[in-house]
Amino acid sequence: MYEGDIASVLITEEQIAAKTQELAELIAKRYPADAPEGDLLLVGVLKGAIFFMTDLAKALPIPTQMEFMAVSSYGSSTSSSGVVRIMKDLDKDIAGRNVLIVEDIIDSGLTLSWLKRNLSTRNPASLEVVTLLRKPDALRTHVEVAHVGFDIPNEFVVGYGLDYAERYRDLPYIGTLDPKVYGGA
Ligand code: XMP
Ligand code: MG
């Protein structure tokens, strides 16, 4: 599939599964199964986080509920501006809940920083972040992230939910794109 478009496999399916299990165990320790705030509420950021979100929910040994948000940041297709618009908001009130934002990737951090500020105004009991991937060299703002799967080089990646022009989300691994795909050399 996608013959020739993927330059290299950065993180294999097996590595993702092992890391998800590891993160799930760490996260579960922070939230008692019978917390007075109710079940942990996972807030997934569409669409990139869906694969990680469902695998994480299955790996978590505590009951969780799921909500989704879709945000779009103004900017080019491969870099974000920090100006964010809500395309789909949460269906439910999160006041008094333990909320865990589930992200696919933190690049500049601008989208997440905005999202955290936005959700914190809704008075959750707690608000933390888990992200599968982070590009430390691309960070442009400080944002507190409780759990990070993998720190990766500052390269555009696809697969396991991540897309380029809506393609490649269905790959079971994380890979880098051959520059020819986006009109490079
Ligand atoms: P910021 O820069 O605000 O952006 O942290 C985070 C969002 O940008 C997208 N993004 C990527 N998507 N491969 C992708 O498919 C990448 O390498 C990549 N880097 C950033 C993604 O939507 C993320 O939530
Ligand atoms: Mg995203």
Short mmCIF file of N, CA, C and O in Angstrom, two decimals, residues 20-104:
data_model
loop_
_atom_site.label_atom_id
_atom_site.label_comp_id
_atom_site.label_asym_id
_atom_site.label_seq_id
_atom_site.Cartn_x
_atom_site.Cartn_y
_atom_site.Cartn_z
N THR A 20 1.67 2.18 24.09
CA THR A 20 0.30 2.46 24.50
C THR A 20 -0.02 1.74 25.81
O THR A 20 -0.63 2.30 26.72
N GLN A 21 0.44 0.49 25.90
CA GLN A 21 0.25 -0.30 27.12
C GLN A 21 0.95 0.36 28.31
O GLN A 21 0.37 0.51 29.38
N GLU A 22 2.18 0.79 28.07
CA GLU A 22 2.98 1.45 29.10
C GLU A 22 2.30 2.75 29.58
O GLU A 22 2.17 2.99 30.78
N LEU A 23 1.84 3.55 28.64
CA LEU A 23 1.15 4.81 28.98
C LEU A 23 -0.13 4.52 29.74
O LEU A 23 -0.46 5.19 30.72
N ALA A 24 -0.86 3.50 29.32
CA ALA A 24 -2.13 3.16 29.96
C ALA A 24 -1.91 2.81 31.43
O ALA A 24 -2.69 3.21 32.30
N GLU A 25 -0.84 2.07 31.70
CA GLU A 25 -0.57 1.69 33.09
C GLU A 25 -0.22 2.91 33.94
O GLU A 25 -0.67 3.04 35.08
N LEU A 26 0.58 3.82 33.38
CA LEU A 26 0.93 5.06 34.10
C LEU A 26 -0.30 5.92 34.35
O LEU A 26 -0.51 6.44 35.44
N ILE A 27 -1.13 6.06 33.34
CA ILE A 27 -2.32 6.91 33.44
C ILE A 27 -3.29 6.33 34.48
O ILE A 27 -3.83 7.06 35.31
N ALA A 28 -3.47 5.02 34.44
CA ALA A 28 -4.44 4.38 35.34
C ALA A 28 -4.08 4.63 36.80
O ALA A 28 -4.96 4.73 37.66
N LYS A 29 -2.77 4.72 37.09
CA LYS A 29 -2.34 4.96 38.48
C LYS A 29 -2.80 6.32 38.99
O LYS A 29 -2.92 6.52 40.19
N ARG A 30 -2.99 7.26 38.07
CA ARG A 30 -3.35 8.62 38.49
C ARG A 30 -4.84 8.80 38.75
O ARG A 30 -5.25 9.80 39.32
N TYR A 31 -5.64 7.88 38.24
CA TYR A 31 -7.09 8.03 38.37
C TYR A 31 -7.68 6.76 38.98
O TYR A 31 -7.76 5.73 38.31
N PRO A 32 -8.12 6.84 40.25
CA PRO A 32 -8.75 5.65 40.83
C PRO A 32 -10.00 5.25 40.04
O PRO A 32 -10.69 6.12 39.50
N ALA A 33 -10.24 3.95 39.97
CA ALA A 33 -11.35 3.45 39.16
C ALA A 33 -12.71 3.97 39.66
O ALA A 33 -13.66 4.06 38.91
N ASP A 34 -12.78 4.30 40.97
CA ASP A 34 -14.06 4.75 41.53
C ASP A 34 -13.95 6.21 41.99
O ASP A 34 -14.42 6.57 43.07
N ALA A 35 -13.30 7.06 41.19
CA ALA A 35 -13.09 8.46 41.55
C ALA A 35 -14.43 9.17 41.74
O ALA A 35 -15.38 8.90 41.00
N PRO A 36 -14.51 10.08 42.74
CA PRO A 36 -15.75 10.83 42.96
C PRO A 36 -16.12 11.71 41.75
O PRO A 36 -17.29 12.06 41.58
N GLU A 37 -15.13 12.02 40.92
CA GLU A 37 -15.40 12.85 39.73
C GLU A 37 -16.07 12.04 38.62
O GLU A 37 -16.43 12.58 37.57
N GLY A 38 -16.19 10.73 38.84
CA GLY A 38 -16.78 9.88 37.80
C GLY A 38 -15.69 9.31 36.91
O GLY A 38 -14.50 9.48 37.15
N ASP A 39 -16.11 8.61 35.86
CA ASP A 39 -15.15 7.98 34.96
C ASP A 39 -14.25 9.03 34.32
O ASP A 39 -14.69 10.15 34.03
N LEU A 40 -13.01 8.64 34.09
CA LEU A 40 -12.07 9.49 33.36
C LEU A 40 -12.65 9.80 31.97
O LEU A 40 -13.15 8.91 31.28
N LEU A 41 -12.59 11.09 31.62
CA LEU A 41 -13.13 11.49 30.32
C LEU A 41 -11.99 11.75 29.34
O LEU A 41 -11.19 12.66 29.52
N LEU A 42 -11.91 10.90 28.33
CA LEU A 42 -10.90 11.09 27.29
C LEU A 42 -11.47 12.05 26.26
O LEU A 42 -12.56 11.83 25.74
N VAL A 43 -10.72 13.12 25.98
CA VAL A 43 -11.14 14.04 24.93
C VAL A 43 -10.17 13.92 23.77
O VAL A 43 -9.00 14.32 23.86
N GLY A 44 -10.63 13.30 22.71
CA GLY A 44 -9.79 13.07 21.54
C GLY A 44 -9.89 14.23 20.57
O GLY A 44 -10.95 14.81 20.39
N VAL A 45 -8.74 14.57 19.99
CA VAL A 45 -8.73 15.65 19.02
C VAL A 45 -8.77 15.02 17.62
O VAL A 45 -7.84 14.32 17.21
N LEU A 46 -9.88 15.27 16.95
CA LEU A 46 -10.09 14.70 15.61
C LEU A 46 -9.20 15.38 14.57
O LEU A 46 -8.89 16.55 14.74
N LYS A 47 -8.84 14.69 13.49
CA LYS A 47 -9.11 13.28 13.33
C LYS A 47 -7.90 12.46 13.73
O LYS A 47 -7.98 11.25 13.93
N GLY A 48 -6.75 13.13 13.83
CA GLY A 48 -5.48 12.42 13.99
C GLY A 48 -5.39 11.49 15.18
O GLY A 48 -4.71 10.47 15.12
N ALA A 49 -6.09 11.83 16.27
CA ALA A 49 -5.92 11.07 17.50
C ALA A 49 -6.80 9.84 17.60
O ALA A 49 -6.72 9.09 18.58
N ILE A 50 -7.63 9.58 16.59
CA ILE A 50 -8.62 8.50 16.78
C ILE A 50 -8.01 7.11 16.97
O ILE A 50 -8.49 6.36 17.81
N PHE A 51 -6.97 6.79 16.25
CA PHE A 51 -6.38 5.45 16.39
C PHE A 51 -5.77 5.29 17.78
O PHE A 51 -5.99 4.29 18.47
N PHE A 52 -5.02 6.31 18.19
CA PHE A 52 -4.38 6.27 19.51
C PHE A 52 -5.44 6.25 20.61
O PHE A 52 -5.35 5.51 21.58
N MET A 53 -6.47 7.06 20.44
CA MET A 53 -7.53 7.15 21.44
C MET A 53 -8.22 5.80 21.66
O MET A 53 -8.43 5.38 22.80
N THR A 54 -8.58 5.12 20.60
CA THR A 54 -9.30 3.85 20.76
C THR A 54 -8.38 2.77 21.33
O THR A 54 -8.78 2.00 22.19
N ASP A 55 -7.13 2.75 20.88
CA ASP A 55 -6.20 1.75 21.42
C ASP A 55 -5.88 2.02 22.88
O ASP A 55 -5.79 1.10 23.69
N LEU A 56 -5.75 3.31 23.23
CA LEU A 56 -5.47 3.68 24.62
C LEU A 56 -6.66 3.31 25.52
O LEU A 56 -6.49 2.75 26.60
N ALA A 57 -7.86 3.62 25.05
CA ALA A 57 -9.06 3.31 25.85
C ALA A 57 -9.15 1.81 26.11
O ALA A 57 -9.48 1.38 27.23
N LYS A 58 -8.81 1.01 25.12
CA LYS A 58 -8.87 -0.45 25.29
C LYS A 58 -7.79 -0.93 26.25
O LYS A 58 -7.98 -1.90 26.97
N ALA A 59 -6.65 -0.24 26.25
CA ALA A 59 -5.53 -0.66 27.11
C ALA A 59 -5.70 -0.19 28.55
O ALA A 59 -5.11 -0.77 29.46
N LEU A 60 -6.50 0.86 28.78
CA LEU A 60 -6.65 1.40 30.13
C LEU A 60 -7.48 0.45 31.00
O LEU A 60 -8.60 0.10 30.64
N PRO A 61 -6.93 0.07 32.16
CA PRO A 61 -7.65 -0.85 33.04
C PRO A 61 -8.66 -0.15 33.95
O PRO A 61 -9.05 -0.71 34.97
N ILE A 62 -9.06 1.07 33.60
CA ILE A 62 -10.09 1.79 34.36
C ILE A 62 -11.20 2.19 33.38
O ILE A 62 -10.94 2.32 32.18
N PRO A 63 -12.42 2.41 33.89
CA PRO A 63 -13.50 2.81 32.98
C PRO A 63 -13.24 4.23 32.45
O PRO A 63 -12.84 5.11 33.22
N THR A 64 -13.45 4.41 31.18
CA THR A 64 -13.30 5.75 30.60
C THR A 64 -14.52 6.06 29.74
O THR A 64 -15.22 5.16 29.28
N GLN A 65 -14.76 7.35 29.56
CA GLN A 65 -15.77 7.78 28.60
C GLN A 65 -15.06 8.60 27.54
O GLN A 65 -13.94 9.08 27.77
N MET A 66 -15.68 8.74 26.39
CA MET A 66 -15.00 9.39 25.27
C MET A 66 -15.81 10.53 24.67
O MET A 66 -16.99 10.40 24.43
N GLU A 67 -15.11 11.64 24.46
CA GLU A 67 -15.68 12.78 23.74
C GLU A 67 -14.66 13.20 22.69
O GLU A 67 -13.47 12.93 22.83
N PHE A 68 -15.16 13.87 21.66
CA PHE A 68 -14.25 14.32 20.61
C PHE A 68 -14.42 15.79 20.31
O PHE A 68 -15.52 16.34 20.43
N MET A 69 -13.32 16.40 19.93
CA MET A 69 -13.36 17.78 19.46
C MET A 69 -12.63 17.84 18.15
O MET A 69 -11.68 17.09 17.93
N ALA A 70 -13.08 18.73 17.28
CA ALA A 70 -12.32 18.98 16.06
C ALA A 70 -11.95 20.44 16.05
O ALA A 70 -12.81 21.31 16.26
N VAL A 71 -10.67 20.71 15.87
CA VAL A 71 -10.23 22.10 15.80
C VAL A 71 -9.42 22.26 14.53
O VAL A 71 -8.84 21.32 14.03
N SER A 72 -9.43 23.48 14.03
CA SER A 72 -8.59 23.70 12.87
C SER A 72 -7.77 24.94 13.15
O SER A 72 -8.26 25.93 13.68
N SER A 73 -6.47 24.82 12.89
CA SER A 73 -5.64 26.00 13.12
C SER A 73 -5.35 26.64 11.78
O SER A 73 -5.05 25.95 10.81
N TYR A 74 -5.48 27.93 11.75
CA TYR A 74 -5.21 28.65 10.50
C TYR A 74 -3.71 28.57 10.23
O TYR A 74 -2.90 28.69 11.13
N GLY A 75 -3.37 28.38 9.00
CA GLY A 75 -1.96 28.28 8.65
C GLY A 75 -1.84 27.39 7.44
O GLY A 75 -2.84 26.97 6.87
N SER A 76 -0.61 27.08 7.04
CA SER A 76 -0.42 26.21 5.88
C SER A 76 -0.76 24.79 6.29
O SER A 76 -1.00 24.51 7.47
N SER A 77 -0.75 23.87 5.33
CA SER A 77 -1.15 22.50 5.63
C SER A 77 -0.14 21.80 6.54
O SER A 77 -0.47 20.84 7.20
N THR A 78 1.09 22.26 6.59
CA THR A 78 2.09 21.55 7.38
C THR A 78 2.64 22.37 8.56
O THR A 78 3.55 21.95 9.23
N SER A 79 2.10 23.57 8.80
CA SER A 79 2.53 24.27 10.01
C SER A 79 1.36 25.04 10.58
O SER A 79 0.47 25.49 9.87
N SER A 80 1.38 25.21 11.91
CA SER A 80 0.20 25.80 12.53
C SER A 80 0.50 27.22 12.99
O SER A 80 1.63 27.61 13.23
N SER A 81 -0.56 28.03 13.11
CA SER A 81 -0.38 29.44 13.42
C SER A 81 -0.72 29.76 14.87
O SER A 81 -0.37 30.82 15.36
N GLY A 82 -1.43 28.83 15.55
CA GLY A 82 -1.83 29.10 16.91
C GLY A 82 -3.19 29.77 16.99
O GLY A 82 -3.75 29.93 18.06
N VAL A 83 -3.72 30.20 15.83
CA VAL A 83 -5.08 30.74 15.81
C VAL A 83 -6.00 29.57 15.49
O VAL A 83 -5.91 28.97 14.44
N VAL A 84 -6.85 29.25 16.47
CA VAL A 84 -7.60 28.01 16.38
C VAL A 84 -9.09 28.26 16.29
O VAL A 84 -9.61 29.18 16.92
N ARG A 85 -9.76 27.45 15.50
CA ARG A 85 -11.21 27.55 15.40
C ARG A 85 -11.80 26.18 15.76
O ARG A 85 -11.28 25.15 15.33
N ILE A 86 -12.87 26.19 16.55
CA ILE A 86 -13.53 24.93 16.90
C ILE A 86 -14.46 24.53 15.77
O ILE A 86 -15.39 25.25 15.43
N MET A 87 -14.21 23.37 15.17
CA MET A 87 -15.06 22.85 14.10
C MET A 87 -16.16 21.96 14.67
O MET A 87 -17.26 21.90 14.15
N LYS A 88 -15.80 21.24 15.73
CA LYS A 88 -16.79 20.44 16.44
C LYS A 88 -16.46 20.53 17.92
O LYS A 88 -15.36 20.20 18.33
N ASP A 89 -17.42 20.96 18.70
CA ASP A 89 -17.18 21.11 20.13
C ASP A 89 -17.61 19.83 20.86
O ASP A 89 -18.23 18.94 20.28
N LEU A 90 -17.28 19.76 22.15
CA LEU A 90 -17.71 18.64 22.98
C LEU A 90 -19.23 18.60 23.05
O LEU A 90 -19.88 19.64 23.01
N ASP A 91 -19.79 17.40 23.18
CA ASP A 91 -21.25 17.27 23.31
C ASP A 91 -21.69 17.48 24.76
O ASP A 91 -22.85 17.74 25.02
N LYS A 92 -20.74 17.30 25.67
CA LYS A 92 -21.11 17.29 27.10
C LYS A 92 -20.35 18.34 27.89
O LYS A 92 -19.24 18.74 27.52
N ASP A 93 -20.92 18.70 29.02
CA ASP A 93 -20.28 19.59 29.97
C ASP A 93 -19.15 18.81 30.67
O ASP A 93 -19.35 17.66 31.05
N ILE A 94 -18.00 19.44 30.87
CA ILE A 94 -16.89 18.73 31.52
C ILE A 94 -16.63 19.26 32.94
O ILE A 94 -15.66 18.85 33.58
N ALA A 95 -17.47 20.16 33.41
CA ALA A 95 -17.28 20.72 34.76
C ALA A 95 -17.24 19.60 35.78
O ALA A 95 -18.08 18.70 35.78
N GLY A 96 -16.22 19.64 36.65
CA GLY A 96 -16.11 18.66 37.73
C GLY A 96 -15.56 17.30 37.31
O GLY A 96 -15.42 16.41 38.15
N ARG A 97 -15.24 17.14 36.03
CA ARG A 97 -14.75 15.84 35.55
C ARG A 97 -13.23 15.81 35.50
O ARG A 97 -12.58 16.84 35.36
N ASN A 98 -12.69 14.59 35.58
CA ASN A 98 -11.28 14.40 35.27
C ASN A 98 -11.15 14.24 33.77
O ASN A 98 -11.71 13.31 33.18
N VAL A 99 -10.44 15.19 33.15
CA VAL A 99 -10.35 15.21 31.68
C VAL A 99 -8.91 14.94 31.25
O VAL A 99 -7.96 15.52 31.78
N LEU A 100 -8.78 14.05 30.29
CA LEU A 100 -7.48 13.77 29.71
C LEU A 100 -7.57 14.02 28.20
O LEU A 100 -8.30 13.32 27.49
N ILE A 101 -6.87 15.05 27.74
CA ILE A 101 -6.83 15.34 26.30
C ILE A 101 -5.93 14.31 25.63
O ILE A 101 -4.80 14.09 26.08
N VAL A 102 -6.42 13.69 24.58
CA VAL A 102 -5.63 12.70 23.86
C VAL A 102 -5.24 13.28 22.50
O VAL A 102 -6.11 13.56 21.67
N GLU A 103 -3.95 13.47 22.32
CA GLU A 103 -3.44 14.07 21.08
C GLU A 103 -2.60 13.08 20.30
O GLU A 103 -1.98 12.19 20.88
N ASP A 104 -2.58 13.26 19.01
CA ASP A 104 -1.70 12.45 18.18
C ASP A 104 -0.27 12.99 18.20
O ASP A 104 0.68 12.26 18.40
#
